[in-house]
Short mmCIF file of C-alpha atoms and ligand atoms in Angstrom, two decimals:
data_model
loop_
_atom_site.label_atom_id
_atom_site.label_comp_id
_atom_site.label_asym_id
_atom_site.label_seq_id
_atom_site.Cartn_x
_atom_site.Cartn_y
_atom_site.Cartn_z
CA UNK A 107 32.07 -0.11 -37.05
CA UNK A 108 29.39 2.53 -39.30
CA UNK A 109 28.33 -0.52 -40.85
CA UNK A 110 27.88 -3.18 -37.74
CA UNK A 111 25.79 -0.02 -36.23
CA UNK A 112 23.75 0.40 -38.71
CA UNK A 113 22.93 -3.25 -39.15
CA UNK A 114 22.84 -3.46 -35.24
CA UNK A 115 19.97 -0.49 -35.31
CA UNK A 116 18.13 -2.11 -38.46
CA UNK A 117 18.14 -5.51 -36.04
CA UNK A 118 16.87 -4.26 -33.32
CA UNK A 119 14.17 -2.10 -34.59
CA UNK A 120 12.90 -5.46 -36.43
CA UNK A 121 13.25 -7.74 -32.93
CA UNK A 122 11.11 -4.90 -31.19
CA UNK A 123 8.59 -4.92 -33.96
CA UNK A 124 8.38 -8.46 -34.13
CA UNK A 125 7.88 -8.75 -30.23
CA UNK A 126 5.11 -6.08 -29.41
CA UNK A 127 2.99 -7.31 -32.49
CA UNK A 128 2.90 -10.55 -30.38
CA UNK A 129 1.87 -9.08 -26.96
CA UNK A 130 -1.66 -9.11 -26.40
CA UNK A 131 -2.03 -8.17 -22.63
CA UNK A 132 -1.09 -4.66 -20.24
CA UNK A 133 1.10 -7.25 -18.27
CA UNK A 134 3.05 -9.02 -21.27
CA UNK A 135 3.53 -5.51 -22.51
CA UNK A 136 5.14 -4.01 -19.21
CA UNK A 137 7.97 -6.74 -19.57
CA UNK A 138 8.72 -5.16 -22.74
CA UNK A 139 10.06 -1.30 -22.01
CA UNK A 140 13.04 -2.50 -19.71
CA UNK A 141 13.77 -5.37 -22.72
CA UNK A 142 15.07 -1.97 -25.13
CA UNK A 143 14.46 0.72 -23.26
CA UNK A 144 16.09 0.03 -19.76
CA UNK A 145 19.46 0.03 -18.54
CA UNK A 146 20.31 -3.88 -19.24
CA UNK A 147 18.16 -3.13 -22.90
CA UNK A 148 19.34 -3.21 -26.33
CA UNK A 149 18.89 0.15 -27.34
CA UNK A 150 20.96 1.23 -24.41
CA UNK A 151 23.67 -0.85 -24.99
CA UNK A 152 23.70 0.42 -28.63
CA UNK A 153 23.97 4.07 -27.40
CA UNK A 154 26.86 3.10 -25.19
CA UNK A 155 28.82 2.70 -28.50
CA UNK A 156 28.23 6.74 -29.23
CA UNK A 157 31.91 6.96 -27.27
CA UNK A 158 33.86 4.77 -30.04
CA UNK A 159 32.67 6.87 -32.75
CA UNK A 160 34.24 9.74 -34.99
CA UNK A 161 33.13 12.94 -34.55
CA UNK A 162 31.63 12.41 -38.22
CA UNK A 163 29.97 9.15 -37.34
CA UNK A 164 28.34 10.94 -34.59
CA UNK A 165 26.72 13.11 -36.43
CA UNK A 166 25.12 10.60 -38.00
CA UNK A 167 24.50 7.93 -35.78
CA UNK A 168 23.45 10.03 -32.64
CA UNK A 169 20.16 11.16 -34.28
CA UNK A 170 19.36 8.06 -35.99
CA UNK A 171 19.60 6.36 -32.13
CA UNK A 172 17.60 8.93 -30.97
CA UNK A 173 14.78 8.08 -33.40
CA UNK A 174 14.79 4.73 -32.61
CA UNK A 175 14.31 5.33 -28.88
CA UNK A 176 11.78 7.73 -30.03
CA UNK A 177 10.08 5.25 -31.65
CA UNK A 178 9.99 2.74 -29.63
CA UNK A 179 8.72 4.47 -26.97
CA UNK A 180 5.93 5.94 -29.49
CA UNK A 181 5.00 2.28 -30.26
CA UNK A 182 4.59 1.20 -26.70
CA UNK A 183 2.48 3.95 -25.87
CA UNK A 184 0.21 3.37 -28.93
CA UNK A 185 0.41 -0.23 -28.10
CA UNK A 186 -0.94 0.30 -24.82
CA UNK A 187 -3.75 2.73 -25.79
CA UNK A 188 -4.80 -0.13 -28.46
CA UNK A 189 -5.00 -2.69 -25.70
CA UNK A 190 -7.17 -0.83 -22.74
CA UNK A 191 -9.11 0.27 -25.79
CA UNK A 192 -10.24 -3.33 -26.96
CA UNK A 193 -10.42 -4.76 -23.16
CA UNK A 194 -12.73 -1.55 -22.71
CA UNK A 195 -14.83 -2.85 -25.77
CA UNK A 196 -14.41 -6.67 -24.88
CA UNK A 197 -16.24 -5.59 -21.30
CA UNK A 198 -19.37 -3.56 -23.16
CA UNK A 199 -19.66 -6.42 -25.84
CA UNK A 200 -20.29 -8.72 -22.46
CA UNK A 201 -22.54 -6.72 -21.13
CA UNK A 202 -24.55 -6.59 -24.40
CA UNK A 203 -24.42 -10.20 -24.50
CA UNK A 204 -25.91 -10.66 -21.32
CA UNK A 205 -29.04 -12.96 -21.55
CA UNK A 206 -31.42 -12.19 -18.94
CA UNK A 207 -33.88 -14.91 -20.21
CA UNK A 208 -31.19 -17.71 -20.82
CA UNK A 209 -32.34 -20.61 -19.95
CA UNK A 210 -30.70 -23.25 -18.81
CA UNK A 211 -31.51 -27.08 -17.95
CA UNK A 212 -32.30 -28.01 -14.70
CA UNK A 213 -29.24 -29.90 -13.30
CA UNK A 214 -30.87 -31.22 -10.68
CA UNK A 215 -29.49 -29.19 -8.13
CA UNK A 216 -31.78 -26.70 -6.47
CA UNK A 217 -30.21 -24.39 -4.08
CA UNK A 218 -30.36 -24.31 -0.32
CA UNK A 219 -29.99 -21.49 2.57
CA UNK A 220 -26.15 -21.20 3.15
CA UNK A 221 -24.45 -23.02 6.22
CA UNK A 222 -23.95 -19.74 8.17
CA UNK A 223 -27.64 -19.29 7.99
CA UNK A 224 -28.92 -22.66 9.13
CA UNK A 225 -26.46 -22.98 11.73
CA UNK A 226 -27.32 -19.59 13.12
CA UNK A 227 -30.65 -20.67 13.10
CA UNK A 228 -29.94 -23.58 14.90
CA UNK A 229 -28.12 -21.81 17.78
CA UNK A 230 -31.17 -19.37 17.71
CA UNK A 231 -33.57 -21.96 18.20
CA UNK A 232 -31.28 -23.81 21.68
CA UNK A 233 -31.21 -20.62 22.79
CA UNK A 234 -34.60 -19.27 22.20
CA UNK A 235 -35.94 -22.57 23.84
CA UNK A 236 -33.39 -21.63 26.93
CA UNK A 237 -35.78 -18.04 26.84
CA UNK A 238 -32.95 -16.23 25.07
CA UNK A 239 -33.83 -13.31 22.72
CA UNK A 240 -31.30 -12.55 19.71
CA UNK A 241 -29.45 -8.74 19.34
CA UNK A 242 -27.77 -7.32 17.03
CA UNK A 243 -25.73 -4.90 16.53
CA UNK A 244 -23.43 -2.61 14.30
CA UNK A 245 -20.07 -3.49 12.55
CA UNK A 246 -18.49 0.07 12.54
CA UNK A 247 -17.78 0.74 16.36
CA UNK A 248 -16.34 3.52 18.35
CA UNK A 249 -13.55 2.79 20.77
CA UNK A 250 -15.77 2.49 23.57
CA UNK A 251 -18.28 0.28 22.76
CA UNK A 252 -15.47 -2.52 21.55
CA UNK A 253 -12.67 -1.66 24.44
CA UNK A 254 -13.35 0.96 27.34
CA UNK A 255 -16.61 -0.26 28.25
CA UNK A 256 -15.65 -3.55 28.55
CA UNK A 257 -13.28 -2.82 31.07
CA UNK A 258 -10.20 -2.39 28.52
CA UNK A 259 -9.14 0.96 28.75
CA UNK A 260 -6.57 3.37 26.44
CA UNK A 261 -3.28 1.52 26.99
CA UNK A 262 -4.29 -1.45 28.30
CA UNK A 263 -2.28 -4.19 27.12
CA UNK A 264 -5.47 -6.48 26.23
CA UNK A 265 -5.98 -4.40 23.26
CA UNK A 266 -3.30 -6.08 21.61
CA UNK A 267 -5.12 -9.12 22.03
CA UNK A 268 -7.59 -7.98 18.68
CA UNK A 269 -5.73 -6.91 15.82
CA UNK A 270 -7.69 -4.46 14.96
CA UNK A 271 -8.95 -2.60 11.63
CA UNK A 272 -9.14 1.13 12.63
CA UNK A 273 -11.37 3.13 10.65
CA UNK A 274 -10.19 6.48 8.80
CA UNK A 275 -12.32 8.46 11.03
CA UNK A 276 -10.67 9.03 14.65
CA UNK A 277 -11.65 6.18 17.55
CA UNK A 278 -13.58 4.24 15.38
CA UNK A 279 -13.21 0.55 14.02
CA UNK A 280 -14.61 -2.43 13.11
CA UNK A 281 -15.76 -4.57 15.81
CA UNK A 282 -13.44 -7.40 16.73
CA UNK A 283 -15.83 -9.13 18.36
CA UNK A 284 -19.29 -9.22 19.73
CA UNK A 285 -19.42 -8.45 23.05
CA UNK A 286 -19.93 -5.00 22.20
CA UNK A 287 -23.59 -5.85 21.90
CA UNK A 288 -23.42 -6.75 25.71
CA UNK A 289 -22.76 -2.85 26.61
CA UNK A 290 -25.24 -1.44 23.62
CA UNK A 291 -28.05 -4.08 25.33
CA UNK A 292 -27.56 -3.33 29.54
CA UNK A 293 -27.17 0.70 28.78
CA UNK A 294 -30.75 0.36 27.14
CA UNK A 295 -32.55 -2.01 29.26
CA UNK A 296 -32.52 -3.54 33.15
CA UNK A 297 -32.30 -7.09 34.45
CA UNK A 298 -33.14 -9.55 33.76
CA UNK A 299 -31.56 -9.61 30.41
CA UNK A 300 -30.80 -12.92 28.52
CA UNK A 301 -29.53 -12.55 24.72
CA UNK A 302 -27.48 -13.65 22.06
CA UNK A 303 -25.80 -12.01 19.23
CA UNK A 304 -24.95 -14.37 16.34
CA UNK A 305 -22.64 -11.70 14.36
CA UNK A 306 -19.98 -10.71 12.14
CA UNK A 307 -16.78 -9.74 13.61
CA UNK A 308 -12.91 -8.30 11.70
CA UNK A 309 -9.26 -8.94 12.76
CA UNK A 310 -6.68 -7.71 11.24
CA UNK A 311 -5.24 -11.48 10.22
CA UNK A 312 -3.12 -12.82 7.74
CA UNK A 313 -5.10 -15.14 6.04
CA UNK A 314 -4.87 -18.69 6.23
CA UNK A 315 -6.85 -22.19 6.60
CA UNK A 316 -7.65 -21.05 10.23
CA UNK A 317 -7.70 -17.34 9.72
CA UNK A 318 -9.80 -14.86 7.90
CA UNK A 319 -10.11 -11.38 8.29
CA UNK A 320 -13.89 -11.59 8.57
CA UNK A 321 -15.68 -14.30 10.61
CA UNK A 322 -18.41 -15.22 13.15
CA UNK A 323 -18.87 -15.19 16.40
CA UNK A 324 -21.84 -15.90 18.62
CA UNK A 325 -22.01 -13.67 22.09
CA UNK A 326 -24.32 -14.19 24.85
CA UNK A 327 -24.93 -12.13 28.28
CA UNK A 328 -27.80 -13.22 30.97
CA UNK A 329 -27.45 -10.52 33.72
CA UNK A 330 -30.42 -11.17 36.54
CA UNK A 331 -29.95 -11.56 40.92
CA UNK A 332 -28.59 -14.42 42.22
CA UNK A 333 -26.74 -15.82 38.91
CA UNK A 334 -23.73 -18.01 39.56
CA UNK A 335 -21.02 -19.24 37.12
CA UNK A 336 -22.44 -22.66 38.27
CA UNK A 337 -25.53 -20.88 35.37
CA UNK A 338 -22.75 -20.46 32.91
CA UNK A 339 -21.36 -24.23 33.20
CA UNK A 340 -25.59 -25.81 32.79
CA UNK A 341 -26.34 -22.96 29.71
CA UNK A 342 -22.59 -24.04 27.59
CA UNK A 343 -23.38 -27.80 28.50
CA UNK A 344 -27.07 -27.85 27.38
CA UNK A 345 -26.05 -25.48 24.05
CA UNK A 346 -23.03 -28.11 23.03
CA UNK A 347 -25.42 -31.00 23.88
CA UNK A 348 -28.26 -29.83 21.79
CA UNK A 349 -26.02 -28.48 19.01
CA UNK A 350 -24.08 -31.66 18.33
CA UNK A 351 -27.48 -33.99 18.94
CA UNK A 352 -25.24 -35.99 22.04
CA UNK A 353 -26.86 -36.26 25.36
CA UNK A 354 -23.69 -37.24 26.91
CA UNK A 355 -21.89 -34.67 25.54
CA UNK A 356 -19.06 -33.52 28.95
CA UNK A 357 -17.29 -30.34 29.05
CA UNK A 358 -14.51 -29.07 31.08
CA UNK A 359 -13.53 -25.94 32.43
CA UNK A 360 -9.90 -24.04 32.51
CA UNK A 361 -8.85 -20.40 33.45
CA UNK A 362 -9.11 -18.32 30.73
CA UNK A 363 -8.28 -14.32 30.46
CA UNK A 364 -10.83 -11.36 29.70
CA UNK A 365 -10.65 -8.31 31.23
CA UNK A 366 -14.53 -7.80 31.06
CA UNK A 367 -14.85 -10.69 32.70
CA UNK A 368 -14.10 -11.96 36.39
CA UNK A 369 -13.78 -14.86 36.78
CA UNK A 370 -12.72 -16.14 32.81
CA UNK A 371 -13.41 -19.85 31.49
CA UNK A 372 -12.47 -21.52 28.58
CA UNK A 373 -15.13 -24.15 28.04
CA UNK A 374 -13.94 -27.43 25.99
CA UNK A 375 -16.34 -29.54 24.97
CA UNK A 376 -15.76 -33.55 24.90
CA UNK A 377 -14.97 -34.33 21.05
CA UNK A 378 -18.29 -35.12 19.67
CA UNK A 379 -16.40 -37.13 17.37
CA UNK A 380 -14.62 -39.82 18.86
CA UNK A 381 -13.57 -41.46 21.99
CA UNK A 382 -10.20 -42.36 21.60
CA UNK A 383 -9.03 -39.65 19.43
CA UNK A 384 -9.07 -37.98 15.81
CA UNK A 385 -8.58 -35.05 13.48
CA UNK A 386 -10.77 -32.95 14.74
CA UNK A 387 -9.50 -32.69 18.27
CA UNK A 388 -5.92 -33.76 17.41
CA UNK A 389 -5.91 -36.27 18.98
CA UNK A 390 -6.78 -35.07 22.35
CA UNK A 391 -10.28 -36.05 22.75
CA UNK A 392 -11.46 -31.85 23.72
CA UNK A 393 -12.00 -29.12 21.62
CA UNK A 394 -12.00 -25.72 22.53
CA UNK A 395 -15.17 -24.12 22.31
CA UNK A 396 -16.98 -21.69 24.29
CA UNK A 397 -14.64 -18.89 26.31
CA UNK A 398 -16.90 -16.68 29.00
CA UNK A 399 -17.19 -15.56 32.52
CA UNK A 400 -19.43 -13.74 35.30
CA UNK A 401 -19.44 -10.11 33.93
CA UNK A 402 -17.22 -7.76 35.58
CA UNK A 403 -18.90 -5.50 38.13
CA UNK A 404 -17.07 -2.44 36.47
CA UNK A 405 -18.50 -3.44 33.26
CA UNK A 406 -22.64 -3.41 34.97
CA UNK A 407 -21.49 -0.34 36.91
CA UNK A 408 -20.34 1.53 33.17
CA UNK A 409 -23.41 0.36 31.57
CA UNK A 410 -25.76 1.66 34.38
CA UNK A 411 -26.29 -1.37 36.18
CA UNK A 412 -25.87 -2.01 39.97
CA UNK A 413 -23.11 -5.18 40.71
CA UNK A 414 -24.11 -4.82 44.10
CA UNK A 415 -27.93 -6.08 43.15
CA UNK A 416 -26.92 -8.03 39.90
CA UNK A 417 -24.79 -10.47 39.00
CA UNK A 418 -24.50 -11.97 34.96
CA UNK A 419 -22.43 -14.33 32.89
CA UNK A 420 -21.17 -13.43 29.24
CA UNK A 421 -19.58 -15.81 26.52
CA UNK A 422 -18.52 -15.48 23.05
CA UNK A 423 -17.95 -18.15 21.17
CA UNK A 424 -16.77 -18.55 17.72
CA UNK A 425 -19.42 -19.80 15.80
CA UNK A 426 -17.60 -19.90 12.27
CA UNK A 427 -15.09 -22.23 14.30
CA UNK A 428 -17.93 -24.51 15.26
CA UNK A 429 -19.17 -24.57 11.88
CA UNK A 430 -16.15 -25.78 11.07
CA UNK A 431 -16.13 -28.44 13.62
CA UNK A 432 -19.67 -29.28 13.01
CA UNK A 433 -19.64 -29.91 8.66
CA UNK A 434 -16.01 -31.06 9.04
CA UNK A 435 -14.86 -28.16 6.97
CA UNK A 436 -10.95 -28.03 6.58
CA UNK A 437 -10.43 -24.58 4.94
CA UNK A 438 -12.11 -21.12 6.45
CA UNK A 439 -11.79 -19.75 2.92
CA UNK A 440 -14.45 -22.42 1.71
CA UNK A 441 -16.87 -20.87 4.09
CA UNK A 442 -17.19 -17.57 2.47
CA UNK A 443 -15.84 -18.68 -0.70
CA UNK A 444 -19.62 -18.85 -2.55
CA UNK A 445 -18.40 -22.28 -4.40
CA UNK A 446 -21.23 -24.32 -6.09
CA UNK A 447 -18.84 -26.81 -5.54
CA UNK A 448 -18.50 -27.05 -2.38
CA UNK A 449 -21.81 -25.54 -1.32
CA UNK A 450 -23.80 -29.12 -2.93
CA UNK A 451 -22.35 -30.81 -0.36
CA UNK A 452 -24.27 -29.64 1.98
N1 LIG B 398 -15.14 -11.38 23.17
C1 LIG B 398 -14.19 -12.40 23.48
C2 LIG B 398 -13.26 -12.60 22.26
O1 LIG B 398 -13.63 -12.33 21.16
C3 LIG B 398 -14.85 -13.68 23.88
C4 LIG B 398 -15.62 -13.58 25.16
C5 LIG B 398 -16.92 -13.11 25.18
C6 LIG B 398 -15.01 -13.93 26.34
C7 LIG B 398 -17.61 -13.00 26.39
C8 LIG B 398 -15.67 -13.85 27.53
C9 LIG B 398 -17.00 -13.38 27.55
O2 LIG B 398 -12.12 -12.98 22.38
#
């Protein structure tokens, strides 16, 4: 038994040496500690021996385990020190390194403004030819400005509708969409208003191909007397027409719910596409678009307008998903991604 221990001890000692001289990362050396050291390890099946053993072999065998636990854990804590200490000195040798006048061939390829940008300007020019101006707005929000004043108050269920990212300070968040800008605009200025907000808005959303927790949308209000949903219908059919260069370009129109609207749309526009079917509108020929409605008179009557002398329409349309649409772009990720790759093909 003394002499299988002691050879057992002698083993291990060389096994653990042998291993942590071949790590070379934080992460290979984190798989090492419950190797020895934890309760499946080798060291702690060599102290569940201590029980067989003489009184006499105890004595010696108990401290000589307890230095090589000892040591072990010495060496892994050295071991780690050693390692942030050279990626610590990799990262300032890199930064030493860095060439600002490196030159490098011209490949050829030169640069261009991002899609975001020239489709925003796109939907900035249809609508500034429709005598639209363009808002903005800001992307930390209180409570009010992204639910109660839009006719969604505490407890309302249409809150659940945005997963929202709440802020650490109370009743604030990041806008989930941009219709806050509608409030900000009519509690600052009177009919007739006509705008658009091209902006960035945050859910809460597990990502995927169609999901990201930061996207675009692109809101629009036009609040005068005498406006008609009838307004609403001409405004999304001229926009879709003019976007996707197709004179014949048809929408339809279904039911859709907002509560700061009354009534709500959802706008689908023909499949610019195809006539008998494809991809893009799987299959069915329409693609959803462009969800609005004729504001709600609680919604002018909170911002300091009168519903009983003005009437508007709002709509808020995604504008990353018709970016999408428009460049054929299967993956949301790509958008924001900053690939060279896949920014040349544009
Ligand atoms: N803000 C709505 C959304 O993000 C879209 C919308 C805007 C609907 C304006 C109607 C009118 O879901």
């Amino acid at each position: 038994m003394k002499k299988e221990l002691s050879s057992s001890i002698e083993q291990t000692i060389n096994t653990f040496n042998e291993k942590l001289a071949s790590i070379a990362s934080l992460k290979e050396l984190e798989s090492i500690t419950p190797q020895f050291l934890g309760k499946k390890g080798s060291v702690t099946a060599l102290f569940q021996n201590i029980k067989t053993l003489s009184l006499e072999e105890k004595k010696i065998f108990v401290p000589q385990l307890n230095k090589l636990k000892v040591t072990i854990e010495e060496a892994i804590s050295s071991k780690k020190i050693a390692l942030i200490q050279s990626i610590e000195k990799a990262a300032e040798l890199d930064e030493q390194s860095f060439d600002v006048t490196a030159y490098k061939p011209f490949d050829g390829h030169k640069g261009h403004v991002h899609l975001y940008t020239e489709l925003i300007e796109e939907i900035e020019n249809i609508f500034i030819s429709m005598g639209y101006d363009v808002w903005d707005g800001p992307y930390a929000e209180t409570e009010y400005y992204n639910f109660t004043a839009l006719n969604i108050p505490e407890d309302h269920p249409a809150r659940d509708m945005y997963d929202t990212l709440w802020l650490n300070k109370k009743g604030w968040l990041l806008r989930t969409h941009t219709s806050t800008v509608q409030i900000r605009t009519m509690e600052k200025q009177q009919p007739p208003l006509a705008g658009i907000v091209p902006g960035t808005v945050f859910r809460h959303e597990a990502v995927d191909a169609s999901h990201d927790i930061q996207f675009m949308q692109c809101e629009g209000l036009f609040v005068d007397k005498n406006i008609t949903i009838a307004h609403l219908f001409g405004v999304a059919k001229t926009f879709l027409q003019k976007l996707f260069n197709k004179k014949e370009l048809d929408i339809r129109i279904r039911p859709g719910y907002f509560p700061f609207v009354e009534p709500g749309v959802e706008i689908d526009m023909r499949c610019p596409f195809c006539t008998t079917g494809c991809s893009t509108c799987k299959q069915s020929c329409w693609i959803e678009v462009f969800p609005g409605g004729m504001v709600h008179p609680e919604e002018l009557r909170m911002a300091g307008i009168d519903p009983e002398i003005y009437s508007g329409f709002a709509f808020g349309f995604g504008l990353t998903r018709l970016a999408m649409i428009k460049y054929g772009i299967p993956d949301i990720r790509l958008l924001q991604s900053g690939k060279i790759s896949f920014l040349k093909q544009f």
